[in-house]
Amino acid sequence: MTNAAAADYTIVIGLEVHVQLLTESKLFCGCSTRFGSPPNTQTCPVCIGMPGVLPVMNRRAFELAMKAALALNCRIARFTKWDRKNYYYPDLPKGYQISQYDLPFSSEGWLEIDDPAGEGVRRIGIIRAHLEEDAGKSMHDEVAGRADSRIDLNRTGTPLLEIVTKPDIRSPEEAKAFLTELKLLLNYIGVSDCNMQEGSLRVDANINLHIPTEDGTVATPIVEIKNMGSFRAVERALAYEAKRQYEVFLETGHRLGDVPKQTRGWDEEAQVTRAQRSKEESSDYRYFPDPDLVPVTVTDEEVDAVRASLGELPAELRRELREEYGLPAYDAGVIVSQGREFVAYFRKLAECCGEPKIAANWLQQDVLRTLNAQGITIDAFPLSAETLGELLTRVVAKRLDTARARKVFEYLVENGGSVEQALSALQFEEVDESEIEALCRELVEQNPDVVAKVKAGNPKVIGRLVGLAKKRNPNVNPAQVQKRCQELIDQM
């Protein structure tokens, strides 16, 4: 495809994110929302739309939705209602979906992300966040060359929060960054697990281009992209679609504006988008208020109670780690991305060892590597922050070099116990500073040739003194020996 420069056009992207809420029962009935149950075993007359049944709103789902909306800085409506969205599809047995149309429960929010281009912080606007019920799932198999499609209605009626962004996103990379931050935020406040593999987070993207021409700016038709199974797929699909639209513009020029809006699906294997259908307008769904559900009113006290339950959010924690602990933005981002418990572990570890940067380094390298290797979270990590802090205190004080400290760390992970027990089992002895001082003075005095070369501008040869020190006492800290020998030579 055409390799156009970024200056040739402006990409305009808006996202529609559907998030399954962490409730035990569905939005309007008592059926379970558990994932992985046998097909069509979690249904009832309400969620499959049998005649004569009446839905009842799950208040817990509404509270979780409010929690997410407040975390997204949305305005909470004090009055909202339910609407029927009418369309016919095999996985929607009622022939309509209960959703919210003109009076969503929340609107006018925003979420800030770090600009992937390194240009500070970008604020992405949120048009609305509203509640709706999920549809069923169509399953397509090919057995013996015969297409076989079946419907699983277990998911029908599951509570979904639909988050609609403003068209503020200007690149595929920004779209991925927004989704990453959104997932982290929703995980932090406990409203969804955002597991794309299980369908609890789904993304549709709307994209078009603004192309400058001699006659003014031409806007290409908006294309909706579906079937993206990962954040990386979202990024790839948007990058492909931007290039495709620009290529079509070069071929058709202003006639492009006559092309109807379109829905396209992402083909992960071929790495292309494919046309599916023309995009529907809201009038196509014939929305009207649901006559079986009463409107919902929300009090200020309810909003305040939900707001108070949010706790510290990722952006606040990253700011704290940067400003109060002096961590670089990257380190703060990695630590916060691991969850609240990981941040709490870091705080305690930094307090115990007194050096936040060293604590952050060990967490990002040794601790995370161990967690990933064992498939566990920080809650199940065998070393308490106090024990690891005691080990790092020795590293900070130069009583133990990093190489030996890592061996002690590995021993403790494998065997447990205290730092003292690990040092004894590994036959590591801590060397007193006075011993190191005496050893360094002796080495400097006994090796005038090394001293002369160092003073002549060849500092690397001081490594010979470090090697001699390790031969005499394997327990000495090489970095400490090198530093003290250099100081003694500088004083000569």
Coordinates of C-alpha atoms in Angstrom, one line a residue:
M1 CA 0.0 0.0 0.0
T2 CA 1.0 3.7 -0.3
N3 CA 3.5 4.8 2.2
A4 CA 2.2 8.3 3.0
A5 CA 4.0 10.7 5.3
A6 CA 2.1 11.6 8.5
A7 CA 2.0 15.2 7.3
D8 CA -0.2 14.1 4.3
Y9 CA -3.3 13.7 6.5
T10 CA -4.6 13.8 10.0
I11 CA -6.0 10.6 11.5
V12 CA -9.2 11.0 13.5
I13 CA -10.1 8.0 15.8
G14 CA -12.9 7.4 18.2
L15 CA -13.4 4.2 20.2
E16 CA -16.4 2.3 21.5
V17 CA -15.4 0.0 24.3
H18 CA -17.7 -2.6 25.8
V19 CA -16.7 -3.8 29.2
Q20 CA -18.4 -6.7 31.1
L21 CA -19.0 -5.8 34.7
L22 CA -17.9 -8.0 37.6
T23 CA -21.3 -9.1 38.8
E24 CA -22.4 -12.6 39.8
S25 CA -25.8 -12.2 38.1
K26 CA -27.1 -10.7 34.9
L27 CA -28.3 -7.1 34.4
F28 CA -32.1 -7.9 34.5
C29 CA -32.4 -11.4 35.9
G30 CA -30.7 -13.7 38.4
C31 CA -28.8 -16.0 36.0
S32 CA -25.1 -16.5 36.6
T33 CA -22.5 -14.6 34.6
R34 CA -19.8 -17.3 35.2
F35 CA -17.6 -17.8 32.1
G36 CA -17.0 -21.2 30.6
S37 CA -20.2 -23.0 31.6
P38 CA -21.8 -25.5 29.1
P39 CA -23.7 -23.7 26.3
N40 CA -27.2 -22.5 27.2
T41 CA -27.1 -23.5 30.8
Q42 CA -27.3 -20.0 32.3
T43 CA -30.5 -18.7 30.8
C44 CA -34.1 -18.1 32.0
P45 CA -37.3 -16.8 30.5
V46 CA -36.2 -13.2 31.3
C47 CA -32.9 -13.1 29.5
I48 CA -34.1 -15.0 26.4
G49 CA -37.2 -12.9 26.1
M50 CA -40.1 -15.2 26.7
P51 CA -43.6 -13.6 26.7
G52 CA -45.0 -12.3 30.0
V53 CA -41.7 -11.9 31.9
L54 CA -40.6 -8.7 33.6
P55 CA -36.9 -7.6 34.0
V56 CA -35.6 -6.2 37.3
M57 CA -32.4 -4.0 37.3
N58 CA -29.3 -5.4 39.1
R59 CA -28.4 -2.5 41.4
R60 CA -24.9 -3.8 41.9
A61 CA -24.3 -3.5 38.1
F62 CA -25.5 0.1 38.2
E63 CA -23.1 0.9 41.2
L64 CA -20.1 -0.6 39.3
A65 CA -21.0 1.3 36.2
M66 CA -21.2 4.5 38.3
K67 CA -17.8 3.7 39.8
A68 CA -16.2 3.4 36.4
A69 CA -17.9 6.6 35.1
L70 CA -16.6 8.6 38.1
A71 CA -13.1 7.2 37.6
L72 CA -13.4 8.5 34.1
N73 CA -14.4 11.9 35.4
C74 CA -17.9 11.7 33.9
R75 CA -20.9 13.7 35.0
I76 CA -23.5 11.4 36.6
A77 CA -27.1 12.1 35.6
R78 CA -29.6 12.2 38.5
F79 CA -32.3 10.7 36.2
T80 CA -31.8 8.1 33.6
K81 CA -33.9 5.5 31.8
W82 CA -33.8 2.3 29.7
D83 CA -34.5 2.0 26.0
R84 CA -35.1 -0.8 23.6
K85 CA -32.7 -1.0 20.7
N86 CA -34.5 -3.1 18.0
Y87 CA -32.7 -5.3 15.6
Y88 CA -32.9 -8.9 14.5
Y89 CA -29.9 -11.2 14.8
P90 CA -29.7 -14.9 15.7
D91 CA -27.9 -14.3 19.0
L92 CA -30.6 -11.8 20.2
P93 CA -33.7 -13.9 20.8
K94 CA -35.9 -11.0 22.1
G95 CA -35.4 -9.0 18.9
Y96 CA -34.3 -6.0 21.0
Q97 CA -31.5 -5.1 23.4
I98 CA -32.1 -3.1 26.5
S99 CA -29.7 -0.2 26.4
Q100 CA -29.7 3.6 27.0
Y101 CA -30.2 6.1 24.2
D102 CA -30.9 9.8 24.8
L103 CA -30.5 9.8 28.6
P104 CA -27.4 7.9 29.5
F105 CA -26.5 7.7 33.2
S106 CA -23.1 9.4 32.6
S107 CA -21.5 11.7 30.1
E108 CA -18.8 14.4 29.5
G109 CA -15.7 12.6 31.0
W110 CA -12.1 12.2 30.1
L111 CA -9.0 10.0 30.6
E112 CA -5.4 11.2 30.4
I113 CA -2.7 9.1 28.8
D114 CA 1.0 9.5 28.2
D115 CA 1.6 10.6 24.6
P116 CA 3.3 7.7 22.8
A117 CA 5.2 10.3 20.8
G118 CA 6.7 11.6 24.1
E119 CA 5.0 15.0 23.9
G120 CA 3.5 15.0 27.5
V121 CA 0.0 14.1 28.5
R122 CA -3.0 13.8 26.1
R123 CA -6.5 14.1 27.4
I124 CA -9.0 11.9 25.6
G125 CA -12.6 13.0 26.0
I126 CA -15.4 10.6 26.9
I127 CA -18.8 11.4 25.2
R128 CA -20.8 9.0 27.3
A129 CA -20.7 5.8 29.3
H130 CA -24.0 3.8 29.5
L131 CA -25.3 0.5 30.6
E132 CA -26.7 -2.2 28.4
E133 CA -27.3 -5.9 28.3
D134 CA -25.1 -8.2 26.2
A135 CA -26.3 -10.4 23.3
G136 CA -25.6 -14.1 22.9
K137 CA -22.6 -15.6 21.1
S138 CA -22.6 -17.1 17.6
M139 CA -20.1 -20.0 17.3
H140 CA -19.0 -21.0 13.8
D141 CA -17.3 -24.4 13.1
E142 CA -16.4 -26.2 10.0
V143 CA -16.7 -30.0 10.4
A144 CA -16.0 -32.3 7.5
G145 CA -16.2 -29.3 5.1
R146 CA -19.7 -28.4 6.3
A147 CA -20.3 -25.0 7.9
D148 CA -22.0 -25.3 11.3
S149 CA -23.2 -22.3 13.2
R150 CA -24.7 -22.5 16.7
I151 CA -25.9 -20.0 19.3
D152 CA -24.8 -19.9 23.0
L153 CA -27.2 -17.7 25.0
N154 CA -25.3 -17.9 28.3
R155 CA -23.9 -14.4 27.7
T156 CA -27.3 -12.9 26.9
G157 CA -28.3 -10.3 29.5
T158 CA -24.8 -9.9 31.0
P159 CA -24.2 -6.3 32.1
L160 CA -22.1 -4.2 29.8
L161 CA -20.7 -0.8 30.2
E162 CA -20.2 0.9 26.8
I163 CA -17.7 3.7 26.9
V164 CA -17.7 6.0 23.8
T165 CA -14.8 8.4 23.3
K166 CA -14.7 11.7 21.5
P167 CA -12.8 11.6 18.2
D168 CA -9.7 12.9 20.0
I169 CA -7.3 10.1 19.2
R170 CA -4.8 11.0 16.5
S171 CA -2.8 7.8 15.9
P172 CA -3.1 4.0 16.2
E173 CA -0.4 4.2 19.0
E174 CA -2.6 6.6 20.9
A175 CA -5.5 4.3 20.6
K176 CA -3.5 1.4 22.1
A177 CA -2.2 3.7 24.9
F178 CA -5.8 4.7 25.7
L179 CA -7.0 1.1 25.9
T180 CA -4.0 0.1 28.1
E181 CA -4.7 2.9 30.5
L182 CA -8.5 2.2 30.5
K183 CA -7.9 -1.4 31.3
L184 CA -5.5 -0.6 34.1
L185 CA -8.0 1.9 35.6
L186 CA -10.9 -0.5 35.5
N187 CA -8.8 -3.3 37.0
Y188 CA -7.7 -1.0 39.8
I189 CA -11.3 -0.1 40.8
G190 CA -12.5 -3.6 40.5
V191 CA -15.3 -3.2 38.0
S192 CA -14.1 -5.6 35.3
D193 CA -11.3 -8.1 34.7
C194 CA -11.1 -6.7 31.1
N195 CA -10.1 -10.2 29.7
M196 CA -10.3 -9.9 25.9
Q197 CA -9.8 -13.6 25.5
E198 CA -13.1 -14.2 27.4
G199 CA -14.9 -11.4 25.8
S200 CA -15.2 -9.1 28.9
L201 CA -13.6 -6.3 26.9
R202 CA -14.4 -5.6 23.3
V203 CA -13.4 -2.7 21.1
D204 CA -14.9 -1.1 18.0
A205 CA -12.9 1.7 16.4
N206 CA -14.2 4.5 14.2
I207 CA -11.6 6.1 11.9
N208 CA -11.4 8.6 9.1
L209 CA -8.8 11.0 7.6
H210 CA -8.7 14.8 7.3
I211 CA -6.7 15.4 4.1
P212 CA -5.6 19.0 3.2
T213 CA -6.1 19.9 -0.5
E214 CA -6.0 23.1 -2.5
D215 CA -9.8 23.4 -2.1
G216 CA -9.8 22.8 1.6
T217 CA -9.8 19.8 3.9
V218 CA -11.4 16.7 2.7
A219 CA -12.8 14.3 5.3
T220 CA -13.0 10.6 4.3
P221 CA -16.1 8.6 5.3
I222 CA -16.0 7.2 8.8
V223 CA -15.3 3.5 8.9
E224 CA -16.1 1.3 11.9
I225 CA -13.7 -1.6 12.5
K226 CA -14.7 -4.7 14.4
N227 CA -13.3 -8.1 15.2
M228 CA -10.1 -6.9 16.9
G229 CA -9.0 -9.4 19.5
S230 CA -6.2 -7.6 21.2
F231 CA -4.8 -4.1 21.7
R232 CA -2.1 -4.9 19.3
A233 CA -4.7 -5.9 16.7
V234 CA -6.5 -2.5 17.3
E235 CA -3.2 -0.7 16.6
R236 CA -2.5 -2.8 13.4
A237 CA -6.1 -2.5 12.1
L238 CA -6.1 1.3 12.5
A239 CA -2.7 1.7 10.9
Y240 CA -3.8 -0.4 7.9
E241 CA -7.2 1.3 7.6
A242 CA -5.6 4.8 7.6
K243 CA -3.3 3.8 4.7
R244 CA -6.2 2.1 2.9
Q245 CA -8.4 5.2 3.1
Y246 CA -5.6 7.5 1.9
E247 CA -4.9 5.1 -1.0
V248 CA -8.6 5.2 -2.0
F249 CA -8.6 9.0 -1.7
L250 CA -5.6 9.2 -4.1
E251 CA -7.6 7.1 -6.6
T252 CA -10.9 8.8 -6.3
G253 CA -10.3 12.3 -5.0
H254 CA -13.4 14.3 -4.0
R255 CA -15.7 11.5 -5.1
L256 CA -14.7 9.7 -1.9
G257 CA -17.2 11.8 0.0
D258 CA -20.0 10.0 -1.9
V259 CA -19.1 6.6 -0.5
P260 CA -21.5 5.5 2.3
K261 CA -20.3 4.9 5.9
Q262 CA -19.1 1.4 6.2
T263 CA -18.4 -1.3 8.8
R264 CA -15.3 -3.4 8.2
G265 CA -13.9 -6.4 10.0
W266 CA -10.2 -7.0 10.9
D267 CA -8.7 -10.1 9.4
E268 CA -5.9 -11.0 11.8
E269 CA -4.4 -13.6 9.5
A270 CA -4.3 -11.5 6.4
Q271 CA -3.6 -8.3 8.3
V272 CA -6.3 -6.4 6.4
T273 CA -9.8 -4.9 7.0
R274 CA -12.6 -6.4 4.9
A275 CA -16.0 -4.8 4.1
Q276 CA -18.9 -6.2 6.1
R277 CA -21.9 -3.9 5.7
S278 CA -22.9 -0.3 5.4
K279 CA -22.9 1.4 8.8
E280 CA -26.3 1.8 10.5
E281 CA -27.7 5.1 11.8
S282 CA -29.3 5.3 15.2
S283 CA -32.7 5.7 13.5
D284 CA -32.3 2.2 12.1
Y285 CA -32.6 0.7 15.6
R286 CA -36.0 2.4 16.3
Y287 CA -35.2 3.2 19.9
F288 CA -38.0 3.8 22.3
P289 CA -38.3 3.7 26.2
D290 CA -38.6 0.3 27.7
P291 CA -42.1 0.0 29.1
D292 CA -41.2 -2.8 31.5
L293 CA -38.5 -0.9 33.4
V294 CA -38.9 2.2 35.6
P295 CA -36.4 5.1 35.2
V296 CA -33.5 5.2 37.6
T297 CA -32.9 8.2 40.0
V298 CA -29.6 8.8 41.7
T299 CA -29.0 10.9 44.8
D300 CA -26.0 13.1 45.6
E301 CA -25.3 10.8 48.6
E302 CA -25.2 7.7 46.4
V303 CA -22.7 9.4 44.0
D304 CA -20.5 10.6 47.0
A305 CA -20.5 7.1 48.5
V306 CA -19.4 5.5 45.2
R307 CA -16.7 8.3 44.7
A308 CA -15.3 7.6 48.1
S309 CA -14.9 3.9 47.3
L310 CA -12.6 4.6 44.3
G311 CA -9.3 4.6 46.3
E312 CA -6.0 5.8 44.7
L313 CA -6.1 5.7 40.9
P314 CA -3.2 4.8 38.6
A315 CA -2.4 8.4 37.6
E316 CA -2.3 9.5 41.2
L317 CA 0.0 6.6 42.2
R318 CA 2.4 7.3 39.3
R319 CA 2.5 11.0 40.3
E320 CA 3.3 9.9 43.9
L321 CA 6.1 7.6 42.9
R322 CA 7.7 10.3 40.8
E323 CA 7.3 13.2 43.2
E324 CA 7.6 11.5 46.6
Y325 CA 9.9 8.7 45.8
G326 CA 11.9 10.3 43.0
L327 CA 11.4 7.5 40.5
P328 CA 11.7 8.0 36.8
A329 CA 8.4 8.0 34.9
Y330 CA 9.2 4.6 33.3
D331 CA 9.8 2.9 36.7
A332 CA 6.7 4.5 38.2
G333 CA 4.6 3.3 35.2
V334 CA 5.9 -0.3 35.5
I335 CA 5.3 -0.6 39.2
V336 CA 1.8 0.9 39.0
S337 CA 0.9 -1.3 36.1
Q338 CA 1.3 -4.4 38.3
G339 CA -1.6 -3.4 40.6
R340 CA -2.3 -1.9 44.0
E341 CA -0.7 -4.8 45.9
F342 CA 2.5 -4.3 44.0
V343 CA 2.6 -0.6 44.8
A344 CA 2.0 -1.4 48.5
Y345 CA 4.9 -3.9 48.4
F346 CA 7.1 -1.2 46.8
R347 CA 6.2 1.4 49.4
K348 CA 7.1 -1.0 52.3
L349 CA 10.3 -2.1 50.5
A350 CA 11.5 1.4 49.9
E351 CA 10.8 2.2 53.6
C352 CA 12.8 -0.8 54.8
C353 CA 15.9 -0.3 52.6
G354 CA 15.8 3.5 52.5
E355 CA 16.6 3.7 48.7
P356 CA 13.5 3.8 46.5
K357 CA 15.4 3.6 43.3
I358 CA 17.2 0.4 44.4
A359 CA 13.9 -1.0 45.6
A360 CA 12.3 -0.2 42.2
N361 CA 15.2 -1.9 40.3
W362 CA 14.9 -5.1 42.3
L363 CA 11.2 -5.2 41.9
Q364 CA 11.3 -4.7 38.1
Q365 CA 14.1 -7.2 37.6
D366 CA 14.4 -9.9 40.1
V367 CA 10.9 -9.9 41.7
L368 CA 8.9 -9.6 38.5
R369 CA 11.1 -12.3 36.8
T370 CA 10.3 -14.6 39.7
L371 CA 6.6 -13.8 39.6
N372 CA 6.4 -14.5 35.9
A373 CA 8.4 -17.7 36.1
Q374 CA 6.2 -19.1 38.9
G375 CA 3.0 -17.7 37.5
I376 CA 2.0 -16.0 40.7
T377 CA 1.1 -12.5 41.9
I378 CA 2.9 -10.4 44.5
D379 CA 0.4 -11.6 47.2
A380 CA 1.9 -15.1 46.8
F381 CA 5.5 -14.0 46.6
P382 CA 7.5 -15.9 49.3
L383 CA 9.6 -13.0 50.4
S384 CA 8.0 -10.3 52.6
A385 CA 8.9 -6.7 51.9
E386 CA 10.7 -6.6 55.3
T387 CA 12.9 -9.6 54.4
L388 CA 13.8 -8.3 51.0
G389 CA 14.3 -4.9 52.5
E390 CA 16.8 -6.4 55.0
L391 CA 18.8 -7.9 52.1
L392 CA 18.8 -4.6 50.2
T393 CA 19.9 -2.7 53.3
R394 CA 23.1 -4.7 53.1
V395 CA 23.5 -3.8 49.4
V396 CA 22.9 -0.1 50.1
A397 CA 25.5 -0.2 52.9
K398 CA 28.0 -2.0 50.6
R399 CA 28.1 -4.9 53.0
L400 CA 27.0 -7.2 50.2
D401 CA 27.7 -6.9 46.5
T402 CA 24.9 -7.2 44.0
A403 CA 26.0 -10.6 42.6
R404 CA 26.0 -12.2 46.1
A405 CA 22.8 -10.5 47.0
R406 CA 21.1 -12.1 44.0
K407 CA 22.3 -15.5 45.2
V408 CA 20.9 -14.8 48.6
F409 CA 17.6 -13.7 47.0
E410 CA 17.4 -16.9 45.0
Y411 CA 18.1 -19.0 48.1
L412 CA 15.3 -17.2 50.0
V413 CA 12.8 -17.6 47.2
E414 CA 13.6 -21.4 47.1
N415 CA 14.0 -22.1 50.8
G416 CA 12.5 -19.3 52.8
G417 CA 14.0 -18.3 56.1
S418 CA 15.8 -15.1 57.1
V419 CA 18.7 -13.2 55.4
E420 CA 21.0 -14.3 58.2
Q421 CA 20.1 -18.0 57.6
A422 CA 20.7 -17.6 53.9
L423 CA 24.1 -15.9 54.4
S424 CA 25.1 -18.8 56.7
A425 CA 23.9 -21.5 54.4
L426 CA 25.7 -19.9 51.4
Q427 CA 28.8 -19.3 53.6
F428 CA 28.8 -15.6 52.8
E429 CA 30.4 -13.5 55.4
E430 CA 29.9 -9.8 55.7
V431 CA 33.1 -7.8 55.7
D432 CA 33.4 -4.9 58.2
E433 CA 34.4 -1.5 56.7
S434 CA 37.5 -1.4 58.8
E435 CA 38.7 -4.7 57.2
I436 CA 38.1 -3.2 53.7
E437 CA 39.9 -0.1 54.6
A438 CA 43.0 -2.0 55.8
L439 CA 42.9 -4.3 52.8
C440 CA 42.7 -1.4 50.3
R441 CA 45.6 0.5 52.0
E442 CA 47.7 -2.6 51.9
L443 CA 47.0 -3.2 48.2
V444 CA 47.8 0.4 47.2
E445 CA 51.1 0.3 49.1
Q446 CA 52.1 -3.1 47.6
N447 CA 51.3 -2.2 44.0
P448 CA 53.1 1.0 43.1
D449 CA 53.0 0.1 39.4
V450 CA 49.2 0.0 39.4
V451 CA 49.1 3.3 41.2
A452 CA 51.4 4.9 38.7
K453 CA 49.2 3.7 35.7
V454 CA 46.1 5.0 37.4
K455 CA 47.6 8.4 38.1
A456 CA 48.8 8.5 34.5
G457 CA 45.3 8.3 33.3
N458 CA 44.5 4.6 33.0
P459 CA 41.8 4.0 35.7
K460 CA 40.9 0.6 34.3
V461 CA 44.0 -1.1 35.8
I462 CA 42.5 -0.6 39.2
G463 CA 40.6 -3.7 38.4
R464 CA 43.8 -5.6 39.2
L465 CA 43.6 -4.4 42.8
V466 CA 40.0 -5.5 43.0
G467 CA 41.0 -9.0 41.7
L468 CA 43.7 -9.3 44.4
A469 CA 41.3 -8.2 47.1
K470 CA 38.8 -11.0 46.0
K471 CA 41.6 -13.5 46.2
R472 CA 42.4 -12.6 49.7
N473 CA 38.8 -12.3 50.9
P474 CA 36.1 -13.6 48.5
N475 CA 33.4 -11.9 50.6
V476 CA 34.6 -8.3 49.9
N477 CA 32.4 -6.0 47.8
P478 CA 34.2 -5.3 44.5
A479 CA 32.5 -2.0 44.0
Q480 CA 33.5 -0.9 47.5
V481 CA 37.1 -2.0 47.0
Q482 CA 37.4 -0.2 43.7
K483 CA 35.9 3.0 45.1
R484 CA 38.2 3.1 48.2
C485 CA 41.3 2.2 46.2
Q486 CA 40.6 5.0 43.8
E487 CA 40.1 7.5 46.7
L488 CA 43.4 6.4 48.3
I489 CA 45.3 6.8 45.0
D490 CA 43.7 10.3 44.4
Q491 CA 45.0 11.3 47.8
M492 CA 48.6 10.4 47.0

